Structure formats: C-alpha cells, structure tokens
mmCIF file of C-alpha atoms in Angstrom:
data_model
loop_
_atom_site.group_PDB
_atom_site.id
_atom_site.type_symbol
_atom_site.label_atom_id
_atom_site.label_comp_id
_atom_site.label_asym_id
_atom_site.label_seq_id
_atom_site.Cartn_x
_atom_site.Cartn_y
_atom_site.Cartn_z
ATOM 1 C CA UNK A 1 1.444 2.724 -20.071
ATOM 2 C CA UNK A 2 4.168 1.096 -17.957
ATOM 3 C CA UNK A 3 3.806 -2.646 -17.397
ATOM 4 C CA UNK A 4 3.449 -3.601 -13.754
ATOM 5 C CA UNK A 5 4.517 -6.650 -11.797
ATOM 6 C CA UNK A 6 2.717 -7.468 -8.570
ATOM 7 C CA UNK A 7 3.874 -10.065 -6.065
ATOM 8 C CA UNK A 8 3.077 -11.241 -2.564
ATOM 9 C CA UNK A 9 5.872 -10.666 -0.052
ATOM 10 C CA UNK A 10 6.424 -11.346 3.644
ATOM 11 C CA UNK A 11 7.946 -8.731 5.928
ATOM 12 C CA UNK A 12 9.607 -9.745 9.213
ATOM 13 C CA UNK A 13 8.538 -7.534 12.117
ATOM 14 C CA UNK A 14 9.292 -7.511 15.817
ATOM 15 C CA UNK A 15 5.960 -9.216 16.431
ATOM 16 C CA UNK A 16 5.840 -11.764 13.595
ATOM 17 C CA UNK A 17 5.564 -11.687 9.831
ATOM 18 C CA UNK A 18 3.384 -9.241 7.915
ATOM 19 C CA UNK A 19 2.084 -10.397 4.561
ATOM 20 C CA UNK A 20 2.037 -7.656 1.945
ATOM 21 C CA UNK A 21 1.571 -6.827 -1.718
ATOM 22 C CA UNK A 22 4.373 -5.298 -3.755
ATOM 23 C CA UNK A 23 3.802 -3.569 -7.096
ATOM 24 C CA UNK A 24 6.544 -2.142 -9.290
ATOM 25 C CA UNK A 25 7.256 -1.330 -12.931
ATOM 26 C CA UNK A 26 7.910 -4.485 -14.901
ATOM 27 C CA UNK A 27 11.402 -3.477 -16.028
ATOM 28 C CA UNK A 28 12.725 -4.278 -12.552
ATOM 29 C CA UNK A 29 14.650 -1.003 -12.263
ATOM 30 C CA UNK A 30 14.720 0.675 -8.838
ATOM 31 C CA UNK A 31 12.064 3.345 -8.363
ATOM 32 C CA UNK A 32 11.079 5.679 -5.513
ATOM 33 C CA UNK A 33 9.289 3.801 -2.777
ATOM 34 C CA UNK A 34 5.722 4.363 -1.615
ATOM 35 C CA UNK A 35 4.230 2.765 1.489
ATOM 36 C CA UNK A 36 0.451 2.490 1.058
ATOM 37 C CA UNK A 37 -1.595 2.040 4.216
ATOM 38 C CA UNK A 38 -4.926 0.254 3.977
ATOM 39 C CA UNK A 39 -8.363 1.372 5.011
ATOM 40 C CA UNK A 40 -10.256 -0.633 7.620
ATOM 41 C CA UNK A 41 -11.337 -3.278 5.108
ATOM 42 C CA UNK A 42 -7.742 -4.318 4.578
ATOM 43 C CA UNK A 43 -5.555 -5.785 1.878
ATOM 44 C CA UNK A 44 -7.814 -6.952 -0.942
ATOM 45 C CA UNK A 45 -8.070 -6.741 -4.771
ATOM 46 C CA UNK A 46 -9.041 -3.060 -4.786
ATOM 47 C CA UNK A 47 -5.978 -2.003 -2.797
ATOM 48 C CA UNK A 48 -3.792 -4.108 -5.062
ATOM 49 C CA UNK A 49 -5.295 -2.248 -8.020
ATOM 50 C CA UNK A 50 -4.491 1.064 -6.353
ATOM 51 C CA UNK A 51 -0.894 -0.048 -5.845
ATOM 52 C CA UNK A 52 -0.720 -1.111 -9.492
ATOM 53 C CA UNK A 53 -1.894 2.330 -10.591
ATOM 54 C CA UNK A 54 0.876 3.975 -8.573
ATOM 55 C CA UNK A 55 3.398 1.520 -9.998
ATOM 56 C CA UNK A 56 2.250 2.422 -13.514
ATOM 57 C CA UNK A 57 3.198 6.003 -12.656
ATOM 58 C CA UNK A 58 6.750 4.879 -11.874
ATOM 59 C CA UNK A 59 6.889 3.878 -8.202
ATOM 60 C CA UNK A 60 7.581 0.767 -6.164
ATOM 61 C CA UNK A 61 4.600 0.353 -3.848
ATOM 62 C CA UNK A 62 4.296 -1.755 -0.702
ATOM 63 C CA UNK A 63 0.872 -2.483 0.830
ATOM 64 C CA UNK A 64 1.209 -4.330 4.149
ATOM 65 C CA UNK A 65 -1.561 -6.202 5.903
ATOM 66 C CA UNK A 66 -1.475 -4.171 9.103
ATOM 67 C CA UNK A 67 -3.761 -6.713 10.783
ATOM 68 C CA UNK A 68 -1.178 -9.488 10.327
ATOM 69 C CA UNK A 69 -1.203 -10.335 14.041
ATOM 70 C CA UNK A 70 -4.697 -11.729 13.488
ATOM 71 C CA UNK A 71 -3.870 -13.704 10.344
ATOM 72 C CA UNK A 72 -2.999 -13.323 6.705
ATOM 73 C CA UNK A 73 -5.199 -11.247 4.420
ATOM 74 C CA UNK A 74 -8.092 -11.349 4.069
ATOM 75 C CA UNK A 75 -8.341 -11.392 7.857
ATOM 76 C CA UNK A 76 -12.088 -10.798 7.557
ATOM 77 C CA UNK A 77 -13.962 -12.255 4.611
ATOM 78 C CA UNK A 78 -15.454 -9.530 2.447
ATOM 79 C CA UNK A 79 -17.982 -9.474 -0.383
ATOM 80 C CA UNK A 80 -16.854 -8.200 -3.773
ATOM 81 C CA UNK A 81 -18.879 -5.041 -3.166
ATOM 82 C CA UNK A 82 -18.895 -3.714 0.392
ATOM 83 C CA UNK A 83 -22.048 -2.012 1.578
ATOM 84 C CA UNK A 84 -21.607 -1.599 5.348
ATOM 85 C CA UNK A 85 -25.190 -0.431 5.721
ATOM 86 C CA UNK A 86 -26.380 -3.852 4.616
ATOM 87 C CA UNK A 87 -23.542 -5.791 6.241
ATOM 88 C CA UNK A 88 -23.117 -4.515 9.829
ATOM 89 C CA UNK A 89 -21.361 -7.760 10.737
ATOM 90 C CA UNK A 90 -18.344 -6.554 8.750
ATOM 91 C CA UNK A 91 -17.735 -3.687 11.149
ATOM 92 C CA UNK A 92 -18.490 -5.932 14.107
ATOM 93 C CA UNK A 93 -15.609 -8.153 13.000
ATOM 94 C CA UNK A 94 -13.278 -5.299 12.052
ATOM 95 C CA UNK A 95 -13.744 -3.230 15.207
ATOM 96 C CA UNK A 96 -11.516 -5.324 17.495
ATOM 97 C CA UNK A 97 -8.796 -5.501 14.836
ATOM 98 C CA UNK A 98 -8.722 -1.731 14.461
ATOM 99 C CA UNK A 99 -8.688 -1.146 18.205
ATOM 100 C CA UNK A 100 -5.855 -3.621 18.701
ATOM 101 C CA UNK A 101 -3.499 -1.618 16.457
ATOM 102 C CA UNK A 102 -2.093 0.938 18.884
ATOM 103 C CA UNK A 103 0.121 3.882 18.015
ATOM 104 C CA UNK A 104 3.058 2.052 19.588
ATOM 105 C CA UNK A 105 2.589 -1.138 17.596
ATOM 106 C CA UNK A 106 1.897 0.849 14.421
ATOM 107 C CA UNK A 107 5.162 2.775 14.731
ATOM 108 C CA UNK A 108 7.034 -0.423 15.525
ATOM 109 C CA UNK A 109 5.602 -2.082 12.426
ATOM 110 C CA UNK A 110 6.341 0.983 10.318
ATOM 111 C CA UNK A 111 10.019 0.581 11.125
ATOM 112 C CA UNK A 112 9.928 -2.916 9.641
ATOM 113 C CA UNK A 113 8.087 -1.766 6.504
ATOM 114 C CA UNK A 114 10.506 1.120 5.947
ATOM 115 C CA UNK A 115 13.507 -1.109 6.541
ATOM 116 C CA UNK A 116 12.183 -3.615 3.999
ATOM 117 C CA UNK A 117 11.790 -0.866 1.410
ATOM 118 C CA UNK A 118 15.265 0.484 2.183
ATOM 119 C CA UNK A 119 16.800 -2.939 1.589
ATOM 120 C CA UNK A 120 14.818 -3.761 -1.558
ATOM 121 C CA UNK A 121 16.745 -3.576 -4.846
ATOM 122 C CA UNK A 122 13.502 -2.355 -6.435
ATOM 123 C CA UNK A 123 13.582 0.889 -4.417
ATOM 124 C CA UNK A 124 15.904 3.819 -5.024
ATOM 125 C CA UNK A 125 18.065 5.140 -2.197
ATOM 126 C CA UNK A 126 16.637 7.848 0.002
ATOM 127 C CA UNK A 127 13.376 8.627 1.792
ATOM 128 C CA UNK A 128 10.023 7.238 0.674
ATOM 129 C CA UNK A 129 6.483 8.569 0.452
ATOM 130 C CA UNK A 130 3.371 7.461 2.316
ATOM 131 C CA UNK A 131 -0.289 7.402 1.429
ATOM 132 C CA UNK A 132 -3.097 6.146 3.626
ATOM 133 C CA UNK A 133 -6.869 5.780 3.575
ATOM 134 C CA UNK A 134 -9.416 5.871 6.386
ATOM 135 C CA UNK A 135 -7.521 4.421 9.377
ATOM 136 C CA UNK A 136 -4.445 4.408 7.145
ATOM 137 C CA UNK A 137 -4.325 8.210 7.371
ATOM 138 C CA UNK A 138 -3.621 7.854 11.094
ATOM 139 C CA UNK A 139 -0.859 5.361 10.342
ATOM 140 C CA UNK A 140 0.628 7.862 7.887
ATOM 141 C CA UNK A 141 0.929 10.507 10.591
ATOM 142 C CA UNK A 142 2.385 8.159 13.188
ATOM 143 C CA UNK A 143 4.904 6.879 10.636
ATOM 144 C CA UNK A 144 5.905 10.330 9.385
ATOM 145 C CA UNK A 145 6.363 11.477 12.972
ATOM 146 C CA UNK A 146 8.183 8.351 14.071
ATOM 147 C CA UNK A 147 10.639 8.255 11.163
ATOM 148 C CA UNK A 148 11.065 11.818 9.896
ATOM 149 C CA UNK A 149 14.389 11.031 8.217
ATOM 150 C CA UNK A 150 12.793 8.224 6.178
ATOM 151 C CA UNK A 151 9.650 10.011 4.937
ATOM 152 C CA UNK A 152 9.823 12.758 2.319
ATOM 153 C CA UNK A 153 6.090 13.162 1.662
ATOM 154 C CA UNK A 154 2.869 11.812 3.098
ATOM 155 C CA UNK A 155 -0.779 11.908 2.084
ATOM 156 C CA UNK A 156 -3.987 10.894 3.788
ATOM 157 C CA UNK A 157 -7.504 10.607 2.414
ATOM 158 C CA UNK A 158 -10.854 10.431 4.241
ATOM 159 C CA UNK A 159 -8.980 9.896 7.484
ATOM 160 C CA UNK A 160 -10.895 9.590 10.722
ATOM 161 C CA UNK A 161 -10.059 10.570 14.306
ATOM 162 C CA UNK A 162 -6.999 12.558 13.279
ATOM 163 C CA UNK A 163 -7.196 15.137 16.084
ATOM 164 C CA UNK A 164 -8.865 13.759 19.190
ATOM 165 C CA UNK A 165 -8.285 14.327 22.913
ATOM 166 C CA UNK A 166 -6.412 11.023 23.223
ATOM 167 C CA UNK A 167 -2.805 11.237 24.453
ATOM 168 C CA UNK A 168 -1.610 9.535 21.264
ATOM 169 C CA UNK A 169 -3.876 11.404 18.836
ATOM 170 C CA UNK A 170 -2.249 11.430 15.388
ATOM 171 C CA UNK A 171 -2.159 15.232 15.149
ATOM 172 C CA UNK A 172 0.322 15.304 18.033
ATOM 173 C CA UNK A 173 2.941 13.776 15.733
ATOM 174 C CA UNK A 174 3.088 17.088 13.847
ATOM 175 C CA UNK A 175 5.961 18.461 15.915
ATOM 176 C CA UNK A 176 8.194 15.628 14.658
ATOM 177 C CA UNK A 177 7.166 15.636 10.985
ATOM 178 C CA UNK A 178 9.536 17.024 8.350
ATOM 179 C CA UNK A 179 7.742 15.632 5.270
ATOM 180 C CA UNK A 180 5.373 17.619 3.086
ATOM 181 C CA UNK A 181 1.767 16.591 3.743
ATOM 182 C CA UNK A 182 -1.408 16.537 1.688
ATOM 183 C CA UNK A 183 -4.742 15.560 3.270
ATOM 184 C CA UNK A 184 -8.045 15.275 1.429
ATOM 185 C CA UNK A 185 -10.867 15.148 3.957
ATOM 186 C CA UNK A 186 -14.321 13.773 3.242
ATOM 187 C CA UNK A 187 -17.226 16.181 3.520
ATOM 188 C CA UNK A 188 -19.703 15.584 6.366
ATOM 189 C CA UNK A 189 -17.494 12.842 7.824
ATOM 190 C CA UNK A 190 -18.732 11.836 11.276
ATOM 191 C CA UNK A 191 -15.272 10.422 12.061
ATOM 192 C CA UNK A 192 -13.622 13.801 11.355
ATOM 193 C CA UNK A 193 -15.958 16.669 12.307
ATOM 194 C CA UNK A 194 -15.073 20.297 11.525
ATOM 195 C CA UNK A 195 -13.563 20.900 14.956
ATOM 196 C CA UNK A 196 -11.088 18.059 14.420
ATOM 197 C CA UNK A 197 -10.213 19.354 10.947
ATOM 198 C CA UNK A 198 -9.442 22.754 12.473
ATOM 199 C CA UNK A 199 -7.412 21.249 15.317
ATOM 200 C CA UNK A 200 -5.479 19.103 12.865
ATOM 201 C CA UNK A 201 -4.554 21.970 10.570
ATOM 202 C CA UNK A 202 -3.721 24.237 13.509
ATOM 203 C CA UNK A 203 -1.280 21.616 14.788
ATOM 204 C CA UNK A 204 0.419 21.334 11.391
ATOM 205 C CA UNK A 205 0.684 25.106 11.081
ATOM 206 C CA UNK A 206 2.046 25.538 14.610
ATOM 207 C CA UNK A 207 4.693 22.873 13.937
ATOM 208 C CA UNK A 208 5.741 24.513 10.671
ATOM 209 C CA UNK A 209 4.808 21.442 8.620
ATOM 210 C CA UNK A 210 4.453 22.084 4.881
ATOM 211 C CA UNK A 211 0.918 20.996 4.179
ATOM 212 C CA UNK A 212 -2.213 21.273 2.124
ATOM 213 C CA UNK A 213 -5.559 20.246 3.596
ATOM 214 C CA UNK A 214 -8.720 20.234 1.508
ATOM 215 C CA UNK A 215 -12.294 19.150 2.135
ATOM 216 C CA UNK A 216 -13.811 17.295 -0.809
ATOM 217 C CA UNK A 217 -17.328 18.677 -1.040
ATOM 218 C CA UNK A 218 -19.977 16.003 -1.399
ATOM 219 C CA UNK A 219 -17.542 13.120 -0.868
ATOM 220 C CA UNK A 220 -18.334 10.547 1.791
ATOM 221 C CA UNK A 221 -15.917 8.837 4.126
ATOM 222 C CA UNK A 222 -14.299 6.169 1.934
ATOM 223 C CA UNK A 223 -14.703 8.044 -1.341
ATOM 224 C CA UNK A 224 -11.559 6.539 -2.918
ATOM 225 C CA UNK A 225 -12.598 2.929 -2.433
ATOM 226 C CA UNK A 226 -14.245 1.710 -5.639
ATOM 227 C CA UNK A 227 -15.433 -1.582 -4.130
ATOM 228 C CA UNK A 228 -17.559 0.160 -1.489
ATOM 229 C CA UNK A 229 -20.849 2.046 -1.396
ATOM 230 C CA UNK A 230 -18.973 5.228 -0.390
ATOM 231 C CA UNK A 231 -17.045 5.479 -3.672
ATOM 232 C CA UNK A 232 -17.194 8.808 -5.469
ATOM 233 C CA UNK A 233 -15.486 8.831 -8.867
ATOM 234 C CA UNK A 234 -14.988 12.590 -8.956
ATOM 235 C CA UNK A 235 -13.468 12.635 -5.503
ATOM 236 C CA UNK A 236 -11.311 9.614 -6.252
ATOM 237 C CA UNK A 237 -9.851 11.122 -9.413
ATOM 238 C CA UNK A 238 -9.198 14.359 -7.542
ATOM 239 C CA UNK A 239 -7.307 12.320 -4.971
ATOM 240 C CA UNK A 240 -5.202 10.651 -7.655
ATOM 241 C CA UNK A 241 -4.279 14.010 -9.156
ATOM 242 C CA UNK A 242 -3.279 15.432 -5.775
ATOM 243 C CA UNK A 243 -1.311 12.331 -4.776
ATOM 244 C CA UNK A 244 0.605 12.072 -8.031
ATOM 245 C CA UNK A 245 1.403 15.778 -7.952
ATOM 246 C CA UNK A 246 2.775 15.402 -4.423
ATOM 247 C CA UNK A 247 4.928 12.483 -5.500
ATOM 248 C CA UNK A 248 6.134 14.392 -8.541
ATOM 249 C CA UNK A 249 7.231 17.286 -6.316
ATOM 250 C CA UNK A 250 8.925 14.875 -3.931
ATOM 251 C CA UNK A 251 10.869 12.671 -6.329
#
C-alpha cells in the first residue's frame, strides 16, 4: 500500500480563497491529478478519506470547499454520523449554500482549481480527471464542458438534477465535453427520476460523448458516503471499481 500525505491548501480564486484538502503519494513524485467534488455535506473527514484512497492508488487529489464564499470548512457543523431524517436542520442550513453556487460561479471556480493543479509540482503535465458526488456530479459536468482541453475523464455518482428544464441544466454541457464519462446513478433517486436519466444519456449520445451510465439497483442517493445513513457498502465498492478503472484507462 502506498503511503499518503494529506495537507490543507488554499486556492486563490476570482472571488476569494478556497480552502481545500490535497492528498498525494508520500514519495512526493508528480502523479496524475484528480479533482474531487464534494457532496452537499461538504469537505469533512469522510471526503478526506476518499481522497486518501485515490492517492493510495497513485493520484494527486484535490478536494476544494466549494462553499468557501460562506466560510472555511466545515461551513455547517455536522455530526460524525449524518442522518438527515433525524436532523432536518442540516438541510435547512445547506439549502441556501447549494442554491448560491450557480453554474457561472462553479465554472469560474473550476478554472482556479484546474490552474492550481496545473501549476502544482505534485501533478504530472496534461489533463486531469474529475469525480463528483451528489451535487458534485453537476459540478463535474459544468467543469468538463467548460474546460474540455483540461479534462480527460470525469465521473459522477448519485448525482441529482442532472437533466432538468433549466437553461443551465448540467446535461446541456454535453456538446462541449471531450472527456470520457462514467456515471453511477442511485436507484429510486427522487432527485434524478427515470425521465432525467433518459434525457441525460440521450444528450451524451447525441453529442458523441464516450460514456457509460449505470443505475445501481437498491442503492440510495448518497450511497458512497460512509458517514451517512444512505451508505451502501456494495454500491460504494462498485463505484470504486468503476472509478479506478476509468482512471486506469485515462492515465
């Protein structure tokens, strides 16, 4: 097993400074870069552990606090185990933060994150990969569409609202995407009903995007997040296998 070093870093953006977590193999050699986008609960120990696992596999992983405009992580205080059914106040606090992150500001921020990775001596030259969870899956699509020359592969898991009627719906980025995509949808996900799944995949196909989309039967929205009530070990391990295979094909 590769030793991993994790550090806190600050990333200058057009709108301030985003705090972030960086994980990389302990030998300090440059490795392919991966930008990991958070779920709604934000940068916390579990996401750092996910970044560490990717770093163990041989990547340099950056996890920005995309809510940095509202403060450093944790922007909202969270329990060690998150059960939204018993803690509705969590979503009450998170809702305005999520809504405040527009497609425009997300793409603007993504430019800063990608530039930071490009300039880091811990990252090899060339395009990077993306992976995102929950709301992070939307950020993946906006980033891949906004910076097609900088993104070689992108993955999203239990994403919500990927193909809506909104003028900036994430699926509309498909026409600009050149990366290979993998998306693992949650089964019976109220934030991504079957009609949105179909619209999303139709958009990728029409745009000629190389992609694989799968529905994880029996997995709830949030199935990769081990510190939440939605966690599903089988679904999570399936996600790791798919993600690492995508990265292996890419780099």
